[in-house]
Amino acid sequence: MAIPGNKDTRDGVLFSLPFVLIYLFLLVFPIIFGLCISFYKWDILSSRKFIGLGNYISLFKDKTFYTSLWHTFQFVFMTTPILMVAGFLMALFVNSKSLLRGAGENIFFIPYVLSITVIGTLWAWLFQKNYGLFNQLFMLLGHAKVGWLTDPQKAMWSVSAATIWWTAGFNMILFSAGMKQISAEVYESARIDGAGYFRILKDITIPLLRPTIVLCLLLQIIASFKVFGQVFVMTGGGPYGKTRVLIQYIYENGFTYFKMGYSSAMAYVLFLLIMVISVVYYKIMGRDK
Amino acid sequence: MKRKSLSACLLVLSLLLLGTVGIGASGSQEKDVASEKGGPIEITFWSLFTGGDGEFFDAMVDEFNRTHDDIVMTTDTVKFDNYYTKLTTALTSQNAPDVVVIHRSKLLNYVPSGTLYPLDDVLKSVNAPMDDFIPAALEPCTFDGKIYSLPLDVHALIMYYNKDLFRQAGIDKVPVTYEEFVATAKKVQDKTGAMGAAIDNTTATYKAYTLTRLFMSFMEQQGGSVLTEDLSAADFNNEMGEKALQALVDMVHKYGITESGLDYDSSVAAFKLGKAAIHINGVWATGSFEKQEGLDFAAVPLPAMLGKPAAWSGSHTLAIPAKKEMSNEKLAAAVEFMLWMTERGDLWAKAGHIPIRKSVSDNPNFQSLPHRKDYAAAAASSFAAPRTVAWDEIYNNLSDSLELAVASGQDVKTALAEMEKMVNSIIASY
């Protein structure tokens, strides 16, 4: 209810105006523009040529599109479960009574603050086959060199390892916040009833943390689908395109070969895919709530 | 009243926020106007030289500014990976600097859309000594009879070898044929334990382009080419292609003179640290090898391993973006800078690049540099990448396929057939 004399509507509009304008200009407009150019053949410098669904049709015939999409899925499957479990365990640790919990919180979260270029370059050095730290240690121990980033069987795992080190701290923050919201009385009464640590974890912490878990998993899946920076910096998509993910292929088409239309079409396919997965996931998880 | 002033404040703030976008875009134009009102003319430039050659380039710009009172050159270094993305978007929004570097192989992506300024008239008006340029270097910068950029250098694929290791293995002759190349590398490897030939064959932080460049060179050495003359299809799925690819695969799998899974950084480091007898790379590595203490090396043109001498080469060229407004004084200043840069090719050669002006090649400053004249001949037998807009995509995909073939020791006929299909479909998509 509006209070007489107050101009809530006017002030409301005015307050949200800066955000709305920037939102329209930097988000809504590019999204619509992107959809439009996906029907064109356009190299930015020359004029656009309308080709209807041409880009979408050639996309479904493009072998590299499928392999890149498959590599993206591989990455999602490799990182998501580990990141969830790692984030959860870290959160348990920083919410425990351990004396190291403060230090732990910082150590776990600090990597997340660093930029992807820093992380990528750092891990690329560590993983370097001939001169990297890991292989130097391996060789001291009498092992043969391992092609962490140059062996197609291992390259994606290596990128995943770096990603886990980098982003697990973010999940920890989400889980940790969720754990802090569970009231102390619930725990107290459980303890009075004689429940042990694992019983409490299984029957109290995890069930009560359910909304956080649902949200965290959704954010994680979306984030993993959008993987690009790590791969780009660490392996460049190699060896021979075995770690090329979809966003990298979109980037290459758009900004290296300047096939803007084709690139947008692929971006829209990825967008639809993420949307479908998110909606289906949310419907399933929300049903028994 | 208070609320009113608050909302007014907010309004101003939001206008300011939006305004920064516009101000950012018009900033460079304001600077133009200021410089035309007197004082030295300011020219802006983006440098993409972030590798070993960057410091040599910056030194040249300093030297230019020191010797010119009427022109001030300001440079901004852009990371190479993003350079062309940034350049293209800047060209569309008319925000590009006054002088830009464009690789010879990239010119075709810009010239047809009218984004570069044709230089003939300006060059004529300042009496530029065009005869002094090596025709082979100038020709690729010319489209429909008009010059769109000035070549700064030629950088060809050459062969480096470690003199110490050669001596230790008792080798006194630089290999010329493929058989000699393999025998030499093997002999050094057996006698000294060093790697025979450090040639990168896998993508790590840097794509394995050396393989692609070698494959192209091997095709040319046999009188072939990777694309047909009219650039409409792949032309390597034949006997020449088989020989070229087999030569690359055999180095790893049959003769074992180089390891599989070797990336660019490792191959450079191996040679730098004296752990490899032979290294194949572009001329740009020379400067940094010279700085390595205790490395006694020589650099020669790529051996004519499969026939006649031929080596892949690239070229940095300087161009002026076609802007809506650019005064004649400014154009002349930009061209003066470009000509000066080519004239001082002896300074640029310190990084390893081969000069493209005859007067520079004869210049004692250049002649006295070690190594350069040993491989300067490479320019004569060097060839440029095919002139098609599809080239970038072909080059990158070819690189992936060659890497796969070499890493897995793939049957060359299968590999070439797959590569041909891929290249033809790329060409069809443009």
XYZ file of C-alpha atoms in Angstrom:
719
model
C 0.000 0.000 0.000
C 1.319 3.351 -0.978
C 1.570 5.860 1.819
C -0.198 9.100 0.802
C 2.292 11.778 -0.235
C 4.980 9.229 -0.971
C 6.006 8.763 -4.569
C 7.049 5.143 -4.260
C 6.500 4.321 -7.890
C 8.485 7.255 -9.149
C 11.369 6.634 -6.726
C 11.280 2.936 -7.459
C 11.584 3.543 -11.155
C 14.311 6.074 -10.627
C 16.317 3.804 -8.356
C 16.155 0.869 -10.717
C 16.729 2.941 -13.821
C 20.550 2.768 -13.888
C 20.495 -0.990 -13.497
C 17.664 -1.495 -15.968
C 19.339 0.643 -18.612
C 22.659 -1.118 -18.286
C 20.885 -4.468 -18.184
C 19.018 -3.656 -21.375
C 22.089 -2.284 -23.081
C 24.642 -4.902 -22.076
C 22.517 -8.024 -21.711
C 19.104 -7.952 -23.356
C 20.258 -6.208 -26.507
C 23.244 -8.541 -27.148
C 21.050 -11.587 -26.510
C 18.496 -10.499 -29.106
C 21.182 -9.265 -31.473
C 22.971 -12.603 -31.164
C 19.824 -14.461 -32.106
C 19.372 -12.206 -35.131
C 22.884 -12.642 -36.474
C 22.640 -16.417 -36.144
C 20.492 -16.247 -39.291
C 23.150 -14.325 -41.190
C 26.524 -14.918 -42.708
C 28.644 -12.090 -41.339
C 32.359 -11.420 -40.887
C 31.883 -8.131 -38.934
C 33.674 -5.996 -41.519
C 31.509 -6.719 -44.571
C 27.738 -6.412 -44.809
C 25.462 -9.152 -43.498
C 23.937 -11.772 -45.734
C 20.683 -13.456 -44.680
C 20.875 -17.238 -44.965
C 17.898 -18.277 -42.829
C 18.532 -21.504 -40.952
C 21.696 -22.151 -42.958
C 23.982 -21.869 -39.947
C 21.863 -24.257 -37.895
C 21.779 -26.772 -40.725
C 25.537 -26.782 -41.270
C 26.042 -26.969 -37.510
C 24.291 -30.313 -37.316
C 26.546 -31.632 -40.058
C 29.722 -30.340 -38.426
C 31.815 -33.102 -36.869
C 33.871 -30.686 -34.791
C 30.675 -29.289 -33.264
C 29.769 -32.744 -31.970
C 33.244 -33.569 -30.698
C 33.488 -30.197 -28.946
C 30.075 -30.726 -27.369
C 31.146 -34.191 -26.252
C 34.313 -32.779 -24.680
C 32.162 -30.267 -22.806
C 30.009 -33.117 -21.462
C 33.150 -35.005 -20.464
C 34.306 -31.995 -18.503
C 30.913 -31.621 -16.813
C 30.937 -35.300 -15.758
C 34.542 -35.157 -14.604
C 34.286 -32.033 -12.476
C 30.737 -31.710 -11.133
C 30.628 -34.655 -8.678
C 34.119 -34.010 -7.325
C 33.486 -30.291 -6.942
C 30.262 -30.953 -5.039
C 31.835 -33.469 -2.670
C 34.991 -31.401 -2.221
C 33.004 -28.248 -1.489
C 30.855 -30.126 1.004
C 33.829 -31.646 2.836
C 35.558 -28.290 2.982
C 32.393 -26.723 4.403
C 32.182 -29.454 7.041
C 35.768 -28.735 7.977
C 35.376 -24.975 8.308
C 32.175 -25.486 10.348
C 33.851 -27.948 12.683
C 35.522 -27.069 15.946
C 38.979 -27.593 14.489
C 41.529 -24.931 15.385
C 42.568 -24.750 11.746
C 39.101 -23.884 10.450
C 39.892 -20.182 9.950
C 43.089 -20.942 8.086
C 41.287 -23.628 6.116
C 38.584 -21.241 4.996
C 41.178 -18.871 3.570
C 43.286 -21.570 1.968
C 40.250 -23.153 0.302
C 38.807 -19.902 -0.959
C 41.905 -17.975 -2.061
C 42.375 -19.823 -5.401
C 38.877 -18.725 -6.437
C 39.890 -15.067 -6.202
C 42.660 -15.499 -8.775
C 41.948 -14.936 -12.437
C 41.661 -17.803 -14.867
C 44.748 -16.671 -16.760
C 46.830 -16.880 -13.603
C 45.428 -20.293 -12.667
C 45.776 -21.616 -16.203
C 49.345 -20.445 -16.662
C 50.368 -21.690 -13.225
C 48.967 -25.186 -13.751
C 50.236 -25.355 -17.320
C 53.723 -24.832 -15.904
C 53.243 -27.397 -13.173
C 51.947 -29.935 -15.697
C 54.523 -29.178 -18.412
C 55.904 -32.434 -19.726
C 59.647 -31.841 -19.901
C 60.258 -29.109 -17.363
C 57.149 -29.021 -15.157
C 57.378 -29.470 -11.399
C 55.219 -32.608 -11.265
C 57.281 -34.480 -13.816
C 60.538 -33.304 -12.258
C 59.366 -34.839 -8.983
C 58.236 -37.982 -10.794
C 61.617 -38.342 -12.440
C 63.399 -37.890 -9.095
C 61.328 -40.803 -7.859
C 62.354 -42.843 -10.870
C 59.102 -42.626 -12.834
C 58.883 -41.846 -16.546
C 57.615 -38.465 -17.756
C 53.853 -38.136 -17.945
C 52.239 -36.070 -20.695
C 49.738 -34.409 -18.361
C 48.585 -31.969 -21.001
C 49.859 -33.649 -24.158
C 48.466 -37.153 -23.676
C 44.855 -37.221 -24.956
C 43.892 -39.684 -22.193
C 45.057 -37.342 -19.460
C 44.726 -33.795 -20.777
C 41.059 -33.314 -19.813
C 41.673 -34.799 -16.367
C 44.553 -32.389 -15.833
C 42.372 -29.446 -16.788
C 39.690 -30.774 -14.440
C 42.171 -31.056 -11.586
C 43.180 -27.432 -12.008
C 39.522 -26.400 -12.145
C 38.703 -28.303 -8.973
C 41.568 -26.642 -7.146
C 40.379 -23.313 -8.460
C 36.617 -23.375 -7.830
C 35.898 -25.849 -5.030
C 36.174 -22.941 -2.588
C 33.110 -21.293 -4.056
C 30.946 -24.343 -3.361
C 32.414 -24.438 0.131
C 31.082 -20.913 0.739
C 27.589 -21.901 -0.441
C 27.509 -25.068 1.647
C 29.017 -23.323 4.617
C 26.346 -20.617 4.519
C 23.670 -23.310 4.329
C 25.135 -25.173 7.299
C 25.235 -22.025 9.411
C 21.488 -21.589 8.881
C 20.663 -24.910 10.496
C 19.739 -23.976 14.042
C 21.948 -25.141 16.867
C 18.959 -26.528 18.827
C 18.372 -29.252 16.265
C 21.926 -30.432 16.707
C 21.729 -30.132 20.471
C 18.620 -32.244 20.796
C 20.081 -34.816 18.410
C 23.164 -35.021 20.545
C 21.090 -35.368 23.727
C 19.298 -38.237 22.051
C 22.702 -39.849 21.613
C 23.265 -39.438 17.885
C 26.854 -39.750 16.741
C 28.736 -37.591 14.223
C 27.837 -39.597 11.133
C 24.223 -40.105 12.227
C 23.870 -36.324 12.600
C 25.529 -35.797 9.227
C 23.277 -38.293 7.475
C 19.948 -37.494 9.137
C 20.239 -33.812 9.966
C 22.900 -31.896 8.062
C 22.344 -33.383 4.603
C 18.498 -33.370 4.631
C 18.347 -29.830 6.000
C 20.960 -28.706 3.491
C 18.865 -29.997 0.600
C 17.861 -26.596 -0.855
C 21.491 -25.525 -0.865
C 22.573 -28.773 -2.507
C 19.926 -28.390 -5.216
C 20.999 -24.829 -5.932
C 24.705 -25.554 -5.753
C 24.466 -28.469 -8.160
C 22.516 -26.389 -10.639
C 25.039 -23.548 -10.503
C 27.848 -26.061 -10.811
C 26.408 -27.752 -13.896
C 25.871 -24.424 -15.621
C 29.365 -23.256 -14.709
C 30.943 -26.488 -15.975
C 29.048 -26.258 -19.257
C 30.539 -22.836 -19.769
C 34.139 -24.059 -19.417
C 36.563 -22.268 -21.698
C 39.356 -20.274 -20.056
C 41.158 -23.186 -18.411
C 41.197 -25.211 -21.609
C 42.178 -22.261 -23.729
C 45.127 -21.308 -21.545
C 46.317 -24.770 -20.538
C 45.979 -26.910 -23.660
C 44.736 -24.627 -26.417
C 42.238 -27.406 -27.146
C 44.999 -29.860 -27.866
C 46.445 -32.431 -28.238
C 44.908 -32.412 -31.704
C 41.626 -30.923 -30.592
C 40.987 -33.592 -27.947
C 40.151 -31.037 -25.273
C 38.432 -28.492 -27.477
C 35.203 -27.607 -25.686
C 32.137 -26.063 -27.270
C 32.728 -22.509 -26.053
C 36.229 -22.660 -27.467
C 34.837 -23.732 -30.820
C 32.314 -20.898 -30.623
C 35.145 -18.494 -29.804
C 37.307 -19.760 -32.661
C 34.521 -19.405 -35.177
C 33.485 -15.990 -33.966
C 36.735 -14.280 -33.148
C 39.397 -16.122 -35.108
C 37.597 -17.003 -38.323
C 35.021 -14.228 -37.956
C 32.060 -16.430 -38.775
C 29.819 -14.457 -36.465
C 26.549 -16.018 -37.611
C 27.751 -19.577 -37.274
C 29.257 -18.796 -33.913
C 25.979 -17.288 -32.639
C 23.997 -20.257 -33.879
C 26.205 -22.589 -31.856
C 25.968 -20.338 -28.820
C 22.179 -20.543 -29.068
C 22.261 -24.324 -29.277
C 24.401 -24.416 -26.138
C 22.040 -21.969 -24.433
C 19.015 -24.137 -25.221
C 20.835 -27.214 -24.022
C 21.762 -25.660 -20.681
C 18.221 -24.347 -20.300
C 16.611 -27.727 -20.952
C 18.979 -29.459 -18.538
C 18.360 -26.851 -15.842
C 14.581 -26.928 -16.199
C 14.387 -30.727 -16.215
C 16.717 -30.933 -13.228
C 14.762 -28.330 -11.306
C 11.425 -30.014 -12.039
C 12.741 -33.361 -10.785
C 14.419 -31.965 -7.688
C 11.532 -29.644 -6.848
C 8.843 -32.343 -7.181
C 9.363 -34.162 -3.884
C 9.881 -31.000 -1.895
C 13.134 18.577 -0.768
C 15.798 16.219 0.426
C 14.350 13.381 -1.575
C 14.213 15.529 -4.641
C 17.912 16.299 -4.496
C 18.638 12.635 -3.900
C 16.749 11.559 -6.984
C 18.381 14.334 -8.958
C 21.721 12.992 -7.806
C 20.786 9.523 -8.945
C 19.673 10.796 -12.286
C 22.980 12.567 -12.791
C 24.823 9.471 -11.675
C 23.016 7.200 -14.096
C 23.565 9.657 -16.915
C 27.250 9.751 -16.046
C 27.414 5.982 -16.042
C 25.883 5.779 -19.468
C 28.000 8.673 -20.598
C 31.289 6.918 -19.926
C 30.522 4.538 -22.751
C 30.243 7.432 -25.171
C 33.234 9.268 -23.805
C 35.396 6.178 -24.077
C 34.496 5.864 -27.714
C 35.170 9.434 -28.673
C 38.401 9.822 -26.697
C 40.768 9.134 -29.523
C 39.115 11.657 -31.792
C 39.548 14.414 -29.240
C 43.218 13.652 -29.088
C 43.438 13.942 -32.867
C 42.021 17.416 -32.802
C 44.393 18.505 -30.070
C 47.458 17.349 -31.920
C 46.461 19.144 -35.085
C 46.330 22.451 -33.246
C 50.110 22.643 -33.171
C 52.905 20.768 -31.506
C 54.073 17.415 -32.736
C 51.629 15.158 -34.540
C 50.702 12.204 -32.401
C 50.374 8.790 -34.028
C 49.070 5.828 -32.140
C 50.065 2.233 -32.612
C 49.329 -1.197 -31.151
C 52.164 -3.586 -30.884
C 51.510 -7.305 -30.862
C 55.142 -8.192 -30.316
C 55.018 -9.694 -26.853
C 57.498 -12.470 -27.556
C 61.268 -12.105 -27.727
C 61.012 -9.463 -30.449
C 58.930 -7.001 -28.394
C 61.847 -5.311 -26.671
C 63.598 -4.753 -30.001
C 60.469 -3.184 -31.406
C 60.032 -0.868 -28.425
C 63.663 0.192 -28.745
C 62.994 1.111 -32.368
C 59.992 3.229 -31.437
C 62.114 5.027 -28.824
C 64.750 5.643 -31.445
C 62.129 6.996 -33.834
C 60.776 9.394 -31.223
C 64.292 10.513 -30.316
C 65.109 11.392 -33.920
C 61.786 13.013 -34.827
C 60.696 16.289 -33.248
C 57.542 16.712 -35.288
C 56.010 13.271 -34.698
C 55.270 11.443 -31.464
C 54.620 7.738 -31.670
C 52.763 6.166 -28.789
C 52.414 2.413 -28.557
C 50.209 0.134 -26.589
C 51.118 -3.518 -26.282
C 48.344 -6.006 -26.940
C 48.591 -9.704 -26.151
C 49.077 -11.604 -29.395
C 46.218 -14.081 -28.764
C 43.669 -11.302 -28.713
C 45.263 -8.978 -31.208
C 43.143 -9.690 -34.268
C 39.921 -9.868 -32.260
C 40.661 -6.462 -30.840
C 41.802 -5.069 -34.174
C 38.701 -6.226 -36.049
C 36.273 -4.814 -33.533
C 38.246 -1.575 -33.377
C 38.180 -1.283 -37.158
C 34.377 -1.633 -37.248
C 33.900 0.944 -34.529
C 36.487 3.281 -36.112
C 38.601 3.107 -32.987
C 41.722 1.516 -34.388
C 45.058 3.251 -33.886
C 46.644 5.188 -36.743
C 49.110 2.495 -37.698
C 48.505 -1.234 -37.261
C 50.509 -4.413 -37.773
C 48.866 -7.063 -39.915
C 50.457 -10.352 -40.863
C 50.735 -10.815 -44.593
C 48.507 -13.896 -44.454
C 45.771 -11.835 -42.739
C 45.601 -8.943 -45.205
C 42.883 -10.583 -47.247
C 40.603 -10.535 -44.207
C 40.732 -6.745 -44.175
C 41.472 -5.329 -47.631
C 38.271 -6.367 -49.495
C 35.978 -4.714 -46.943
C 37.716 -1.369 -47.424
C 39.010 -1.119 -43.859
C 42.583 -0.335 -44.868
C 43.760 2.844 -46.513
C 45.317 2.467 -49.996
C 48.793 3.939 -49.703
C 49.853 4.635 -53.305
C 49.040 8.353 -53.355
C 50.688 9.109 -50.025
C 53.733 7.059 -50.912
C 54.046 8.957 -54.163
C 53.674 12.329 -52.443
C 56.544 11.609 -50.039
C 58.669 10.108 -52.833
C 58.973 6.765 -51.113
C 61.822 4.668 -52.523
C 59.603 1.774 -53.574
C 62.374 0.266 -55.751
C 64.292 -0.469 -52.582
C 61.747 -3.066 -51.429
C 62.245 -6.696 -52.406
C 59.413 -7.251 -54.932
C 58.590 -10.667 -53.466
C 57.850 -9.006 -50.118
C 55.878 -6.095 -51.529
C 53.799 -8.099 -53.976
C 51.636 -9.842 -51.311
C 50.736 -6.403 -49.897
C 49.348 -5.344 -53.253
C 45.729 -5.967 -54.177
C 44.304 -5.013 -57.580
C 47.395 -2.957 -58.245
C 47.135 -0.944 -55.040
C 49.512 -1.118 -52.103
C 47.671 -1.540 -48.806
C 50.577 -2.117 -46.453
C 54.354 -1.983 -46.225
C 56.249 -5.147 -45.305
C 58.456 -4.795 -42.250
C 60.260 -8.106 -42.525
C 60.151 -11.658 -43.737
C 60.268 -14.382 -41.139
C 60.988 -17.770 -42.608
C 61.298 -21.268 -41.199
C 65.006 -22.004 -40.765
C 67.215 -24.661 -39.239
C 69.317 -24.116 -36.132
C 72.036 -26.526 -35.077
C 74.258 -26.823 -32.059
C 77.898 -26.601 -33.171
C 79.254 -28.137 -29.975
C 77.125 -31.228 -30.290
C 77.953 -31.554 -33.982
C 81.652 -31.348 -33.135
C 81.351 -33.924 -30.345
C 79.677 -36.322 -32.751
C 82.321 -35.681 -35.377
C 79.999 -34.084 -37.891
C 81.452 -31.390 -40.103
C 78.806 -31.098 -42.781
C 75.400 -29.475 -42.491
C 72.762 -31.940 -43.722
C 71.019 -31.111 -46.981
C 68.841 -34.051 -47.994
C 66.232 -35.778 -45.811
C 68.456 -38.854 -45.524
C 71.407 -36.769 -44.393
C 69.180 -34.885 -41.960
C 68.002 -38.108 -40.352
C 71.506 -39.639 -40.331
C 73.008 -36.526 -38.744
C 70.356 -36.261 -36.070
C 70.683 -39.964 -35.288
C 74.449 -39.813 -35.090
C 74.435 -36.896 -32.638
C 71.727 -38.577 -30.616
C 73.685 -41.845 -30.374
C 77.030 -40.237 -29.604
C 76.037 -37.451 -27.217
C 72.695 -38.513 -25.767
C 71.149 -35.217 -26.798
C 67.866 -35.140 -28.734
C 68.490 -35.415 -32.458
C 65.968 -32.896 -33.724
C 63.737 -30.736 -31.532
C 60.641 -30.186 -33.662
C 57.430 -29.521 -31.781
C 54.671 -31.937 -32.704
C 51.958 -31.385 -30.127
C 49.771 -28.551 -28.931
C 50.317 -27.393 -25.382
C 50.115 -23.712 -24.606
C 51.070 -23.106 -28.220
C 49.799 -24.910 -31.301
C 52.203 -27.258 -33.123
C 52.505 -24.962 -36.110
C 56.043 -26.066 -36.926
C 54.597 -29.333 -38.217
C 52.215 -27.475 -40.517
C 54.944 -25.137 -41.710
C 57.224 -28.090 -42.415
C 54.474 -29.949 -44.239
C 53.814 -26.885 -46.415
C 57.535 -26.476 -47.052
C 57.918 -30.134 -47.995
C 55.067 -29.782 -50.493
C 56.697 -26.733 -52.077
C 60.098 -28.415 -52.118
C 58.630 -31.084 -54.384
C 56.999 -28.467 -56.578
C 53.531 -28.856 -55.080
C 51.356 -26.769 -52.815
C 48.751 -27.427 -50.135
C 45.939 -25.840 -52.156
C 45.223 -25.837 -55.869
C 46.321 -22.777 -57.805
C 42.811 -21.284 -57.867
C 42.602 -21.940 -54.088
C 39.340 -23.834 -54.504
C 40.427 -27.205 -53.119
C 43.087 -29.154 -51.218
C 45.957 -30.392 -53.360
C 47.986 -32.591 -51.022
C 46.208 -35.927 -51.310
C 48.756 -37.213 -53.828
C 52.241 -38.694 -54.005
C 53.893 -35.464 -52.909
C 51.634 -35.212 -49.882
C 52.333 -38.814 -48.949
C 56.063 -38.237 -49.139
C 55.816 -35.027 -47.106
C 53.673 -36.503 -44.343
C 55.622 -39.773 -44.255
C 58.812 -37.759 -43.732
C 57.244 -36.097 -40.673
C 55.794 -39.307 -39.239
C 59.047 -41.207 -39.750
C 61.089 -38.674 -37.793
C 59.151 -39.717 -34.703
C 58.186 -43.337 -35.300
C 60.732 -44.877 -37.655
C 63.946 -43.042 -36.840
C 63.162 -41.781 -33.355
C 65.177 -38.616 -33.826
C 62.597 -36.534 -32.020
C 60.218 -37.498 -29.226
C 56.496 -37.707 -29.672
C 54.457 -35.321 -27.548
C 57.065 -32.557 -27.725
C 55.520 -29.110 -27.377
C 56.827 -25.787 -28.664
C 58.170 -24.514 -25.340
C 60.011 -27.771 -24.712
C 61.552 -27.841 -28.167
C 62.807 -24.275 -27.776
C 64.027 -24.946 -24.238
C 65.762 -28.171 -25.280
C 67.749 -26.357 -27.946
C 68.460 -23.390 -25.716
C 69.868 -25.604 -22.975
C 72.072 -27.490 -25.426
C 70.006 -30.664 -25.115
C 69.083 -30.879 -28.801
C 71.318 -31.016 -31.863
C 68.938 -29.584 -34.454
C 65.980 -27.272 -34.015
C 63.565 -26.089 -36.658
C 61.775 -22.835 -35.958
C 61.200 -19.361 -37.354
C 63.959 -16.758 -37.511
C 62.417 -14.977 -34.519
C 64.083 -17.383 -32.094
C 67.577 -16.196 -33.061
C 67.648 -13.184 -30.723
C 66.799 -15.216 -27.654
C 69.209 -18.033 -28.526
C 71.978 -15.462 -28.749
C 71.302 -14.380 -25.211
C 71.782 -17.926 -23.944
C 75.235 -18.213 -22.489
C 77.303 -21.191 -23.568
C 75.123 -21.988 -26.573
C 77.258 -22.227 -29.683
C 74.853 -22.475 -32.560
C 74.472 -21.710 -36.241
C 71.393 -20.870 -38.266
C 70.928 -21.828 -41.917
C 68.024 -21.816 -44.367
C 65.750 -24.827 -44.130
C 67.529 -27.651 -46.007
C 65.982 -28.674 -49.316
C 65.145 -32.045 -47.843
C 62.676 -33.229 -50.441
C 63.831 -31.416 -53.564
C 64.405 -27.762 -54.270
C 64.923 -25.140 -51.534
C 61.644 -23.784 -50.168
C 60.626 -22.592 -46.722
C 57.370 -21.355 -45.264
C 57.496 -17.706 -44.366
C 55.355 -15.024 -42.852
C 55.711 -11.290 -42.861
C 54.727 -8.456 -40.571
C 53.288 -5.584 -42.537
C 52.300 -2.068 -41.470
C 49.011 -0.568 -42.595
C 46.819 2.468 -41.957
C 43.144 1.887 -41.084
C 40.735 3.825 -43.312
C 39.156 6.236 -40.863
C 36.419 8.736 -41.515
C 38.638 11.628 -40.621
C 42.368 11.599 -40.950
C 44.202 14.751 -41.930
C 46.813 14.727 -44.665
C 49.514 15.726 -42.179
C 48.657 12.787 -40.062
C 48.645 10.398 -42.994
C 52.030 11.677 -44.075
C 53.360 11.296 -40.529
C 52.052 7.740 -40.322
C 53.654 6.846 -43.642
C 56.895 8.456 -42.570
C 56.907 6.286 -39.476
C 56.245 3.177 -41.557
C 59.003 3.956 -44.023
C 61.419 4.713 -41.222
C 60.678 1.356 -39.595
C 61.451 -0.511 -42.818
C 64.549 1.615 -43.363
C 65.891 0.618 -39.959
C 65.468 -3.068 -40.713
C 68.956 -3.491 -39.253
C 67.532 -2.722 -35.806
C 64.585 -5.043 -36.356
C 66.968 -7.742 -37.593
C 68.424 -7.886 -34.090
C 65.309 -9.802 -33.111
C 66.106 -12.257 -35.909
C 63.836 -11.021 -38.708
C 65.044 -10.729 -42.295
C 64.930 -7.173 -43.707
C 62.980 -6.532 -46.918
C 64.845 -3.469 -48.176
C 67.852 -3.935 -50.393
C 69.673 -1.012 -48.808
C 69.328 -2.636 -45.388
C 70.704 -5.978 -46.520
C 73.796 -4.177 -47.862
C 74.073 -2.019 -44.757
C 77.203 -2.810 -42.669
C 75.082 -2.613 -39.504
C 73.141 -5.598 -40.748
C 76.120 -7.328 -42.293
C 77.965 -7.244 -38.994
C 75.195 -9.052 -37.079
C 76.076 -12.701 -36.514
C 73.903 -15.474 -38.010
C 71.550 -13.163 -39.977
C 73.365 -13.272 -43.266
C 73.773 -17.039 -42.932
C 70.053 -17.460 -43.283
C 69.088 -14.262 -45.116
C 69.119 -16.385 -48.264
C 66.030 -18.117 -46.860
C 64.010 -15.098 -47.978
C 64.773 -15.878 -51.612
C 63.345 -19.394 -51.455
C 60.547 -18.611 -49.048
C 56.903 -18.752 -50.050
C 53.796 -17.182 -48.559
C 50.617 -18.809 -47.273
C 47.819 -19.260 -49.847
C 45.847 -16.081 -50.369
C 42.365 -17.046 -49.253
C 40.130 -15.843 -46.410
C 39.656 -19.464 -45.396
C 43.372 -19.821 -44.695
C 43.251 -19.297 -40.921
C 40.721 -22.038 -40.424
C 42.526 -24.368 -42.819
C 45.851 -23.693 -41.098
C 44.507 -24.417 -37.614
C 42.675 -27.574 -38.632
C 45.544 -28.820 -40.740
C 47.731 -28.358 -37.702
C 45.420 -30.519 -35.562
C 45.269 -33.262 -38.198
C 49.019 -33.348 -38.781
C 49.536 -33.523 -35.046
C 47.194 -36.498 -34.814
C 48.916 -38.241 -37.741
C 52.371 -37.733 -36.247
C 51.408 -38.550 -32.664
C 49.607 -41.755 -33.539
C 51.766 -42.793 -36.488
C 48.622 -42.845 -38.629
C 48.690 -44.349 -42.117
C 49.466 -41.377 -44.342
C 46.938 -42.247 -47.040
C 44.079 -42.330 -44.556
C 45.305 -39.172 -42.882
C 45.614 -37.269 -46.151
C 42.193 -38.379 -47.364
C 40.605 -37.142 -44.132
C 42.536 -33.897 -44.284
C 41.489 -33.324 -47.876
C 37.830 -33.758 -46.998
C 38.163 -31.395 -44.062
C 39.970 -28.690 -46.026
C 37.484 -28.841 -48.900
C 34.539 -28.490 -46.553
C 36.178 -25.481 -44.881
C 36.700 -23.798 -48.245
C 33.066 -24.503 -49.131
C 31.855 -22.806 -45.950
C 33.235 -19.358 -46.908
